[in-house]
PDB file of C-alpha atoms and ligand atoms in Angstrom:
ATOM      1  CA  MET A   1       9.464  13.425  20.502  1.00 46.00           C
ATOM      2  CA  ALA A   2       6.422  12.102  18.624  1.00 50.00           C
ATOM      3  CA  ASN A   3       5.585  15.534  17.203  1.00 65.00           C
ATOM      4  CA  GLU A   4       8.816  15.613  15.217  1.00 85.00           C
ATOM      5  CA  GLY A   5       7.850  12.560  13.178  1.00 95.00           C
ATOM      6  CA  LEU A   6       9.278   9.075  12.825  1.00 97.00           C
ATOM      7  CA  PRO A   7      12.929   8.053  12.430  1.00 96.00           C
ATOM      8  CA  PRO A   8      13.790   7.175   8.788  1.00 97.00           C
ATOM      9  CA  GLU A   9      13.695   3.362   9.250  1.00 97.00           C
ATOM     10  CA  LEU A  10      10.103   3.541  10.550  1.00 98.00           C
ATOM     11  CA  ARG A  11       8.979   6.356   8.274  1.00 98.00           C
ATOM     12  CA  SER A  12       9.854   4.257   5.206  1.00 98.00           C
ATOM     13  CA  LYS A  13       7.411   1.578   6.471  1.00 98.00           C
ATOM     14  CA  MET A  14       4.445   3.966   6.582  1.00 98.00           C
ATOM     15  CA  ALA A  15       2.213   4.531   3.535  1.00 98.00           C
ATOM     16  CA  LEU A  16      -0.256   7.392   3.586  1.00 98.00           C
ATOM     17  CA  ALA A  17      -3.513   6.524   1.757  1.00 98.00           C
ATOM     18  CA  LEU A  18      -4.463   9.698  -0.097  1.00 98.00           C
ATOM     19  CA  ASP A  19      -8.090   8.700  -0.680  1.00 98.00           C
ATOM     20  CA  VAL A  20      -9.301  12.123  -1.858  1.00 98.00           C
ATOM     21  CA  ASP A  21     -10.501  13.347  -5.265  1.00 98.00           C
ATOM     22  CA  ASP A  22      -8.475  16.528  -5.448  1.00 97.00           C
ATOM     23  CA  LEU A  23      -4.727  16.926  -5.969  1.00 98.00           C
ATOM     24  CA  VAL A  24      -4.580  20.198  -4.013  1.00 98.00           C
ATOM     25  CA  GLN A  25      -6.024  18.442  -0.984  1.00 98.00           C
ATOM     26  CA  ALA A  26      -3.737  15.438  -1.518  1.00 98.00           C
ATOM     27  CA  ASN A  27      -0.682  17.703  -1.703  1.00 98.00           C
ATOM     28  CA  ARG A  28      -1.718  19.496   1.481  1.00 98.00           C
ATOM     29  CA  LEU A  29      -2.196  16.236   3.391  1.00 98.00           C
ATOM     30  CA  ALA A  30       1.059  14.806   2.070  1.00 98.00           C
ATOM     31  CA  LYS A  31       2.992  17.900   3.115  1.00 98.00           C
ATOM     32  CA  GLN A  32       1.464  17.964   6.597  1.00 97.00           C
ATOM     33  CA  LEU A  33       2.111  14.276   7.153  1.00 98.00           C
ATOM     34  CA  ALA A  34       5.542  13.925   5.521  1.00 98.00           C
ATOM     35  CA  PRO A  35       7.368  13.630   8.892  1.00 98.00           C
ATOM     36  CA  TRP A  36       5.531  10.320   9.527  1.00 98.00           C
ATOM     37  CA  PHE A  37       5.162   8.821   6.046  1.00 98.00           C
ATOM     38  CA  GLY A  38       7.800   7.872   3.481  1.00 98.00           C
ATOM     39  CA  VAL A  39       5.311   6.394   1.004  1.00 99.00           C
ATOM     40  CA  ALA A  40       2.302   8.100  -0.611  1.00 99.00           C
ATOM     41  CA  LYS A  41      -0.498   5.796  -1.776  1.00 98.00           C
ATOM     42  CA  VAL A  42      -2.380   7.086  -4.817  1.00 98.00           C
ATOM     43  CA  GLY A  43      -5.597   5.097  -5.165  1.00 98.00           C
ATOM     44  CA  LEU A  44      -8.320   4.879  -7.779  1.00 98.00           C
ATOM     45  CA  GLU A  45     -10.087   8.000  -6.554  1.00 98.00           C
ATOM     46  CA  LEU A  46      -7.092  10.335  -6.769  1.00 98.00           C
ATOM     47  CA  TYR A  47      -5.748   8.673  -9.919  1.00 98.00           C
ATOM     48  CA  THR A  48      -9.100   9.099 -11.669  1.00 98.00           C
ATOM     49  CA  ALA A  49      -9.150  12.760 -10.660  1.00 98.00           C
ATOM     50  CA  ALA A  50      -5.541  13.758 -11.283  1.00 98.00           C
ATOM     51  CA  GLY A  51      -3.813  10.928 -13.195  1.00 98.00           C
ATOM     52  CA  PRO A  52      -0.011  10.876 -13.508  1.00 98.00           C
ATOM     53  CA  ASP A  53       0.232  14.422 -12.069  1.00 98.00           C
ATOM     54  CA  ALA A  54      -0.580  12.874  -8.680  1.00 98.00           C
ATOM     55  CA  ILE A  55       2.398  10.531  -9.040  1.00 98.00           C
ATOM     56  CA  GLY A  56       4.784  13.298 -10.124  1.00 98.00           C
ATOM     57  CA  SER A  57       3.643  15.565  -7.339  1.00 98.00           C
ATOM     58  CA  MET A  58       4.331  12.970  -4.639  1.00 98.00           C
ATOM     59  CA  ILE A  59       7.726  12.082  -6.122  1.00 98.00           C
ATOM     60  CA  ASP A  60       8.634  15.782  -6.191  1.00 98.00           C
ATOM     61  CA  MET A  61       7.798  15.956  -2.463  1.00 98.00           C
ATOM     62  CA  GLY A  62      10.214  13.102  -1.803  1.00 98.00           C
ATOM     63  CA  PHE A  63       7.761  10.225  -1.336  1.00 98.00           C
ATOM     64  CA  ASP A  64       8.013   6.731  -2.760  1.00 98.00           C
ATOM     65  CA  VAL A  65       4.766   6.258  -4.675  1.00 99.00           C
ATOM     66  CA  PHE A  66       2.399   3.329  -4.148  1.00 99.00           C
ATOM     67  CA  LEU A  67      -0.036   3.279  -7.087  1.00 99.00           C
ATOM     68  CA  ASP A  68      -3.044   1.333  -5.844  1.00 98.00           C
ATOM     69  CA  ILE A  69      -5.112   0.900  -9.001  1.00 98.00           C
ATOM     70  CA  LYS A  70      -5.513  -2.882  -8.644  1.00 98.00           C
ATOM     71  CA  LEU A  71      -4.917  -3.872 -12.269  1.00 98.00           C
ATOM     72  CA  HIS A  72      -7.056  -6.720 -13.608  1.00 98.00           C
ATOM     73  CA  ASP A  73      -7.307  -7.131 -17.400  1.00 98.00           C
ATOM     74  CA  ILE A  74      -5.805  -9.191 -20.210  1.00 98.00           C
ATOM     75  CA  PRO A  75      -2.014  -9.653 -19.905  1.00 98.00           C
ATOM     76  CA  THR A  76      -1.159  -7.270 -22.783  1.00 98.00           C
ATOM     77  CA  THR A  77      -3.173  -4.417 -21.304  1.00 98.00           C
ATOM     78  CA  VAL A  78      -1.872  -4.973 -17.783  1.00 98.00           C
ATOM     79  CA  ALA A  79       1.715  -5.134 -19.085  1.00 98.00           C
ATOM     80  CA  ARG A  80       1.317  -1.843 -20.956  1.00 98.00           C
ATOM     81  CA  SER A  81      -0.257  -0.058 -18.018  1.00 98.00           C
ATOM     82  CA  ALA A  82       2.378  -1.429 -15.630  1.00 98.00           C
ATOM     83  CA  THR A  83       5.161  -0.330 -18.015  1.00 98.00           C
ATOM     84  CA  VAL A  84       3.854   3.240 -17.849  1.00 98.00           C
ATOM     85  CA  ALA A  85       3.694   3.072 -14.052  1.00 98.00           C
ATOM     86  CA  GLY A  86       7.298   1.849 -13.924  1.00 98.00           C
ATOM     87  CA  ALA A  87       8.461   4.615 -16.275  1.00 98.00           C
ATOM     88  CA  LEU A  88       6.671   7.239 -14.157  1.00 98.00           C
ATOM     89  CA  GLY A  89       8.695   6.230 -11.104  1.00 98.00           C
ATOM     90  CA  VAL A  90       6.062   4.276  -9.190  1.00 98.00           C
ATOM     91  CA  SER A  91       7.676   2.099  -6.492  1.00 98.00           C
ATOM     92  CA  TYR A  92       4.717  -0.174  -5.652  1.00 98.00           C
ATOM     93  CA  LEU A  93       1.842  -1.191  -7.961  1.00 99.00           C
ATOM     94  CA  THR A  94      -1.145  -3.387  -7.072  1.00 98.00           C
ATOM     95  CA  MET A  95      -2.615  -6.118  -9.294  1.00 98.00           C
ATOM     96  CA  HIS A  96      -5.422  -8.590  -8.595  1.00 98.00           C
ATOM     97  CA  ALA A  97      -4.086 -12.123  -8.148  1.00 97.00           C
ATOM     98  CA  HIS A  98      -7.534 -13.192  -9.348  1.00 96.00           C
ATOM     99  CA  GLY A  99      -6.310 -12.212 -12.859  1.00 97.00           C
ATOM    100  CA  GLY A 100      -4.160 -15.372 -12.954  1.00 97.00           C
ATOM    101  CA  SER A 101      -0.502 -16.153 -13.497  1.00 98.00           C
ATOM    102  CA  ALA A 102      -0.181 -14.968 -17.132  1.00 98.00           C
ATOM    103  CA  MET A 103      -1.628 -11.570 -16.224  1.00 98.00           C
ATOM    104  CA  LEU A 104       0.524 -11.220 -13.110  1.00 98.00           C
ATOM    105  CA  ARG A 105       3.680 -12.248 -14.912  1.00 98.00           C
ATOM    106  CA  ALA A 106       2.999  -9.759 -17.724  1.00 98.00           C
ATOM    107  CA  GLY A 107       2.338  -7.028 -15.156  1.00 98.00           C
ATOM    108  CA  VAL A 108       5.529  -7.715 -13.214  1.00 98.00           C
ATOM    109  CA  GLU A 109       7.629  -7.752 -16.394  1.00 98.00           C
ATOM    110  CA  GLY A 110       6.050  -4.573 -17.726  1.00 98.00           C
ATOM    111  CA  PHE A 111       6.468  -2.760 -14.426  1.00 98.00           C
ATOM    112  CA  GLN A 112      10.129  -3.708 -14.128  1.00 98.00           C
ATOM    113  CA  ASN A 113      10.886  -2.985 -17.797  1.00 98.00           C
ATOM    114  CA  GLY A 114       9.288   0.459 -17.551  1.00 98.00           C
ATOM    115  CA  ALA A 115      11.502   1.340 -14.600  1.00 98.00           C
ATOM    116  CA  ARG A 116      14.604  -0.183 -16.185  1.00 98.00           C
ATOM    117  CA  GLU A 117      14.159   1.776 -19.409  1.00 98.00           C
ATOM    118  CA  ALA A 118      13.779   4.979 -17.392  1.00 98.00           C
ATOM    119  CA  GLU A 119      16.939   4.033 -15.432  1.00 98.00           C
ATOM    120  CA  LEU A 120      15.024   3.862 -12.170  1.00 98.00           C
ATOM    121  CA  PRO A 121      15.374   1.311  -9.335  1.00 97.00           C
ATOM    122  CA  ILE A 122      13.479  -1.976  -9.848  1.00 97.00           C
ATOM    123  CA  PRO A 123      10.019  -1.508  -8.293  1.00 98.00           C
ATOM    124  CA  THR A 124       7.795  -3.990  -6.441  1.00 98.00           C
ATOM    125  CA  ALA A 125       4.538  -5.419  -7.782  1.00 98.00           C
ATOM    126  CA  LEU A 126       2.006  -6.157  -5.056  1.00 98.00           C
ATOM    127  CA  ALA A 127      -0.736  -8.768  -5.350  1.00 98.00           C
ATOM    128  CA  ILE A 128      -4.216  -8.438  -3.906  1.00 97.00           C
ATOM    129  CA  THR A 129      -5.526 -11.888  -2.967  1.00 93.00           C
ATOM    130  CA  VAL A 130      -9.073 -11.101  -1.838  1.00 90.00           C
ATOM    131  CA  LEU A 131     -10.780  -7.770  -1.191  1.00 91.00           C
ATOM    132  CA  THR A 132     -11.623  -7.270   2.502  1.00 85.00           C
ATOM    133  CA  SER A 133     -15.173  -6.480   1.345  1.00 85.00           C
ATOM    134  CA  ASP A 134     -15.586  -9.877  -0.372  1.00 88.00           C
ATOM    135  CA  ALA A 135     -17.454 -11.839   2.260  1.00 87.00           C
ATOM    136  CA  ASP A 136     -18.198 -14.658  -0.218  1.00 91.00           C
ATOM    137  CA  ALA A 137     -14.568 -15.571  -0.912  1.00 89.00           C
ATOM    138  CA  PRO A 138     -13.787 -19.057   0.417  1.00 89.00           C
ATOM    139  CA  GLU A 139     -10.928 -19.217   2.916  1.00 83.00           C
ATOM    140  CA  HIS A 140      -8.730 -21.556   0.869  1.00 87.00           C
ATOM    141  CA  ILE A 141      -8.543 -18.988  -1.925  1.00 91.00           C
ATOM    142  CA  VAL A 142      -6.020 -16.738  -0.115  1.00 89.00           C
ATOM    143  CA  PRO A 143      -3.133 -19.273   0.020  1.00 90.00           C
ATOM    144  CA  ALA A 144      -3.925 -20.431  -3.536  1.00 92.00           C
ATOM    145  CA  ARG A 145      -3.781 -16.888  -4.936  1.00 94.00           C
ATOM    146  CA  LEU A 146      -0.715 -16.110  -2.872  1.00 94.00           C
ATOM    147  CA  ARG A 147       1.103 -19.043  -4.454  1.00 94.00           C
ATOM    148  CA  VAL A 148       0.161 -17.870  -7.962  1.00 96.00           C
ATOM    149  CA  ALA A 149       1.338 -14.331  -7.171  1.00 97.00           C
ATOM    150  CA  VAL A 150       4.701 -15.403  -5.761  1.00 95.00           C
ATOM    151  CA  GLU A 151       5.345 -17.770  -8.678  1.00 96.00           C
ATOM    152  CA  ALA A 152       4.508 -14.964 -11.107  1.00 97.00           C
ATOM    153  CA  GLY A 153       7.177 -12.768  -9.518  1.00 97.00           C
ATOM    154  CA  CYS A 154       5.137 -10.399  -7.362  1.00 98.00           C
ATOM    155  CA  GLY A 155       7.461  -9.095  -4.671  1.00 97.00           C
ATOM    156  CA  GLY A 156       4.739  -8.281  -2.183  1.00 97.00           C
ATOM    157  CA  ILE A 157       1.241  -8.990  -1.018  1.00 96.00           C
ATOM    158  CA  VAL A 158      -1.510  -6.859   0.496  1.00 96.00           C
ATOM    159  CA  CYS A 159      -3.104  -8.661   3.416  1.00 91.00           C
ATOM    160  CA  ALA A 160      -4.938  -8.266   6.706  1.00 89.00           C
ATOM    161  CA  ALA A 161      -2.815  -8.335   9.854  1.00 91.00           C
ATOM    162  CA  SER A 162      -4.614 -11.545  10.802  1.00 88.00           C
ATOM    163  CA  ASP A 163      -3.104 -13.280   7.729  1.00 87.00           C
ATOM    164  CA  LEU A 164       0.493 -12.316   8.559  1.00 89.00           C
ATOM    165  CA  LYS A 165       1.285 -15.465  10.524  1.00 86.00           C
ATOM    166  CA  ASP A 166       0.222 -17.787   7.674  1.00 84.00           C
ATOM    167  CA  LEU A 167       2.133 -15.628   5.193  1.00 85.00           C
ATOM    168  CA  ARG A 168       5.369 -15.981   7.116  1.00 83.00           C
ATOM    169  CA  GLU A 169       5.173 -19.708   6.442  1.00 85.00           C
ATOM    170  CA  LEU A 170       3.804 -19.611   2.888  1.00 85.00           C
ATOM    171  CA  ALA A 171       5.891 -16.773   1.463  1.00 87.00           C
ATOM    172  CA  PRO A 172       8.663 -15.774   3.876  1.00 87.00           C
ATOM    173  CA  ARG A 173      10.470 -13.447   1.473  1.00 91.00           C
ATOM    174  CA  THR A 174       7.410 -11.560   0.279  1.00 95.00           C
ATOM    175  CA  LEU A 175       6.915  -7.918   1.319  1.00 97.00           C
ATOM    176  CA  ARG A 176       3.817  -7.752   3.543  1.00 96.00           C
ATOM    177  CA  VAL A 177       1.609  -4.687   3.156  1.00 97.00           C
ATOM    178  CA  VAL A 178      -1.106  -4.211   5.776  1.00 96.00           C
ATOM    179  CA  PRO A 179      -4.030  -1.755   5.728  1.00 96.00           C
ATOM    180  CA  GLY A 180      -6.552  -1.345   8.548  1.00 94.00           C
ATOM    181  CA  ILE A 181      -4.280   0.560  10.921  1.00 97.00           C
ATOM    182  CA  ARG A 182      -5.946   2.371  13.801  1.00 96.00           C
ATOM    183  CA  ALA A 183      -5.071   3.768  17.225  1.00 93.00           C
ATOM    184  CA  ALA A 184      -6.291   1.474  20.032  1.00 90.00           C
ATOM    185  CA  GLY A 185     -10.024   2.133  20.401  1.00 89.00           C
ATOM    186  CA  GLY A 186     -10.050   4.445  17.351  1.00 88.00           C
ATOM    187  CA  GLU A 187     -12.952   4.739  14.870  1.00 89.00           C
ATOM    188  CA  ARG A 188     -12.757   1.718  12.506  1.00 89.00           C
ATOM    189  CA  HIS A 189     -14.866   3.064   9.610  1.00 89.00           C
ATOM    190  CA  ASP A 190     -15.431   0.085   7.255  1.00 87.00           C
ATOM    191  CA  GLN A 191     -12.250  -1.778   8.282  1.00 84.00           C
ATOM    192  CA  PRO A 192     -13.311  -5.175   9.624  1.00 78.00           C
ATOM    193  CA  LYS A 193      -9.859  -6.097  10.955  1.00 80.00           C
ATOM    194  CA  ALA A 194      -8.138  -3.085  12.514  1.00 91.00           C
ATOM    195  CA  VAL A 195      -4.807  -3.263  14.359  1.00 95.00           C
ATOM    196  CA  THR A 196      -2.479  -0.701  15.930  1.00 96.00           C
ATOM    197  CA  PRO A 197       0.878   0.132  14.267  1.00 97.00           C
ATOM    198  CA  GLU A 198       2.693  -1.684  17.093  1.00 97.00           C
ATOM    199  CA  GLU A 199       0.614  -4.838  16.569  1.00 96.00           C
ATOM    200  CA  ALA A 200       1.098  -4.817  12.782  1.00 96.00           C
ATOM    201  CA  LEU A 201       4.878  -4.422  13.091  1.00 97.00           C
ATOM    202  CA  ALA A 202       5.106  -7.068  15.819  1.00 95.00           C
ATOM    203  CA  GLU A 203       3.258  -9.515  13.530  1.00 94.00           C
ATOM    204  CA  GLY A 204       5.787  -8.891  10.742  1.00 94.00           C
ATOM    205  CA  ALA A 205       4.189  -6.230   8.520  1.00 96.00           C
ATOM    206  CA  ASP A 206       6.733  -4.485   6.261  1.00 97.00           C
ATOM    207  CA  LEU A 207       4.559  -1.610   5.024  1.00 98.00           C
ATOM    208  CA  LEU A 208       1.593  -0.175   6.957  1.00 98.00           C
ATOM    209  CA  VAL A 209      -1.185   1.597   5.043  1.00 98.00           C
ATOM    210  CA  VAL A 210      -2.815   4.399   7.040  1.00 98.00           C
ATOM    211  CA  GLY A 211      -5.694   6.470   5.733  1.00 98.00           C
ATOM    212  CA  ARG A 212      -8.721   7.822   7.527  1.00 97.00           C
ATOM    213  CA  ALA A 213      -7.209   7.516  11.001  1.00 97.00           C
ATOM    214  CA  VAL A 214      -5.139  10.573  10.053  1.00 97.00           C
ATOM    215  CA  THR A 215      -6.667  12.037   6.886  1.00 97.00           C
ATOM    216  CA  LEU A 216     -10.131  12.615   8.398  1.00 97.00           C
ATOM    217  CA  ALA A 217      -8.782  14.145  11.614  1.00 97.00           C
ATOM    218  CA  ASP A 218      -9.266  17.866  12.260  1.00 97.00           C
ATOM    219  CA  ASP A 219      -5.522  18.034  12.824  1.00 97.00           C
ATOM    220  CA  PRO A 220      -3.914  15.251  10.703  1.00 97.00           C
ATOM    221  CA  ALA A 221      -0.395  15.881  12.041  1.00 97.00           C
ATOM    222  CA  ALA A 222      -1.585  15.635  15.659  1.00 97.00           C
ATOM    223  CA  ALA A 223      -3.511  12.434  14.804  1.00 97.00           C
ATOM    224  CA  ALA A 224      -0.361  10.928  13.242  1.00 97.00           C
ATOM    225  CA  ALA A 225       1.713  11.904  16.280  1.00 96.00           C
ATOM    226  CA  GLU A 226      -0.830  10.161  18.513  1.00 96.00           C
ATOM    227  CA  LEU A 227      -1.164   7.081  16.281  1.00 97.00           C
ATOM    228  CA  PHE A 228       2.601   6.538  16.212  1.00 97.00           C
ATOM    229  CA  ALA A 229       3.408   7.692  19.762  1.00 95.00           C
ATOM    230  CA  GLY A 230       3.912   4.101  20.958  1.00 92.00           C
ATOM    231  CA  LEU A 231       6.577   3.498  18.295  1.00 94.00           C
ATOM    232  CA  VAL A 232       8.543   6.656  19.025  1.00 85.00           C
ATOM    233  CA  GLU A 233       8.522   6.166  22.790  1.00 71.00           C
ATOM    234  CA  ARG A 234       9.830   2.589  22.588  1.00 55.00           C
TER     235      ARG A 234
HETATM  236  O1  C5P B 301      -9.327   2.550   6.455  1.00 79.03           O
HETATM  237  P1  C5P B 301      -8.226   3.407   5.863  1.00 79.03           P
HETATM  238  O2  C5P B 301      -8.717   4.746   5.444  1.00 79.03           O
HETATM  239  O3  C5P B 301      -6.986   3.467   6.744  1.00 79.03           O
HETATM  240  O4  C5P B 301      -7.852   2.651   4.536  1.00 79.03           O
HETATM  241  C1  C5P B 301      -6.599   2.727   3.951  1.00 79.03           C
HETATM  242  C2  C5P B 301      -6.564   1.799   2.762  1.00 79.03           C
HETATM  243  O5  C5P B 301      -6.953   0.492   3.177  1.00 79.03           O
HETATM  244  C3  C5P B 301      -7.533   2.165   1.658  1.00 79.03           C
HETATM  245  O6  C5P B 301      -6.922   3.043   0.737  1.00 79.03           O
HETATM  246  C4  C5P B 301      -7.836   0.830   1.029  1.00 79.03           C
HETATM  247  O7  C5P B 301      -6.873   0.523   0.033  1.00 79.03           O
HETATM  248  C5  C5P B 301      -7.636  -0.176   2.157  1.00 79.03           C
HETATM  249  N1  C5P B 301      -8.915  -0.681   2.716  1.00 79.03           N
HETATM  250  C6  C5P B 301      -9.102  -2.048   2.840  1.00 79.03           C
HETATM  251  N2  C5P B 301     -10.264  -2.532   3.370  1.00 79.03           N
HETATM  252  C7  C5P B 301     -11.246  -1.702   3.774  1.00 79.03           C
HETATM  253  C8  C5P B 301     -11.065  -0.308   3.680  1.00 79.03           C
HETATM  254  C9  C5P B 301      -9.876   0.176   3.140  1.00 79.03           C
HETATM  255  O8  C5P B 301      -8.220  -2.816   2.504  1.00 79.03           O
HETATM  256  N3  C5P B 301     -12.368  -2.218   4.274  1.00 79.03           N
END
């Protein structure tokens, strides 16, 4: 039954975007939605408000943590920040591919070293190729940045569902993380390219990022049950 949540193999593919500025509210949402989500995404808003406490809190609740702070700085700084993230137990960390190969390589190494020194599993660095809001980015830039990211050792990429087909050819072993998930006909907010969970999985997404479709609902658990009903009934 959809109301009981997702089976473990699907739950581990669902990341809950906790785009709120208050850890109490984030904890409440995470607890309510835990039956559907195995990954908690801590973004810039929550990280600015609550810092590493947000990471610890989600780990304590049993989530894998996706720290979405999109690092973009000189290699030394990115490496140091990524090392801290790895040591804190973060499983996924985003970095801008725009930062170039030296920055990405330093970030990947730092992230993995931080986890290794803390005797934690090796985590996955995720590259952002182009922001969905960047209407000026030329089309050829996505494959070029993807190549840089893969060569630098990033294990995953954040992309629109519409890019999944190209990615299968360009980087078949890369973890594909897809935001913009909505129920069919649901409110899109500012997501230009929304897809349903079924569509994203059918196109080869490995990790689905879901935010406002559930977090803004009057009853987030009921919204999650509805959003994922098609997967549970299969
Ligand atoms: O739209 P939703 O609330 O589901 O967004 C979830 C995540 O998708 C956000 O935390 C953000 O990282 C990403 N996003 C995006 N493009 C947008 C809006 C959000 O990639 N236009």
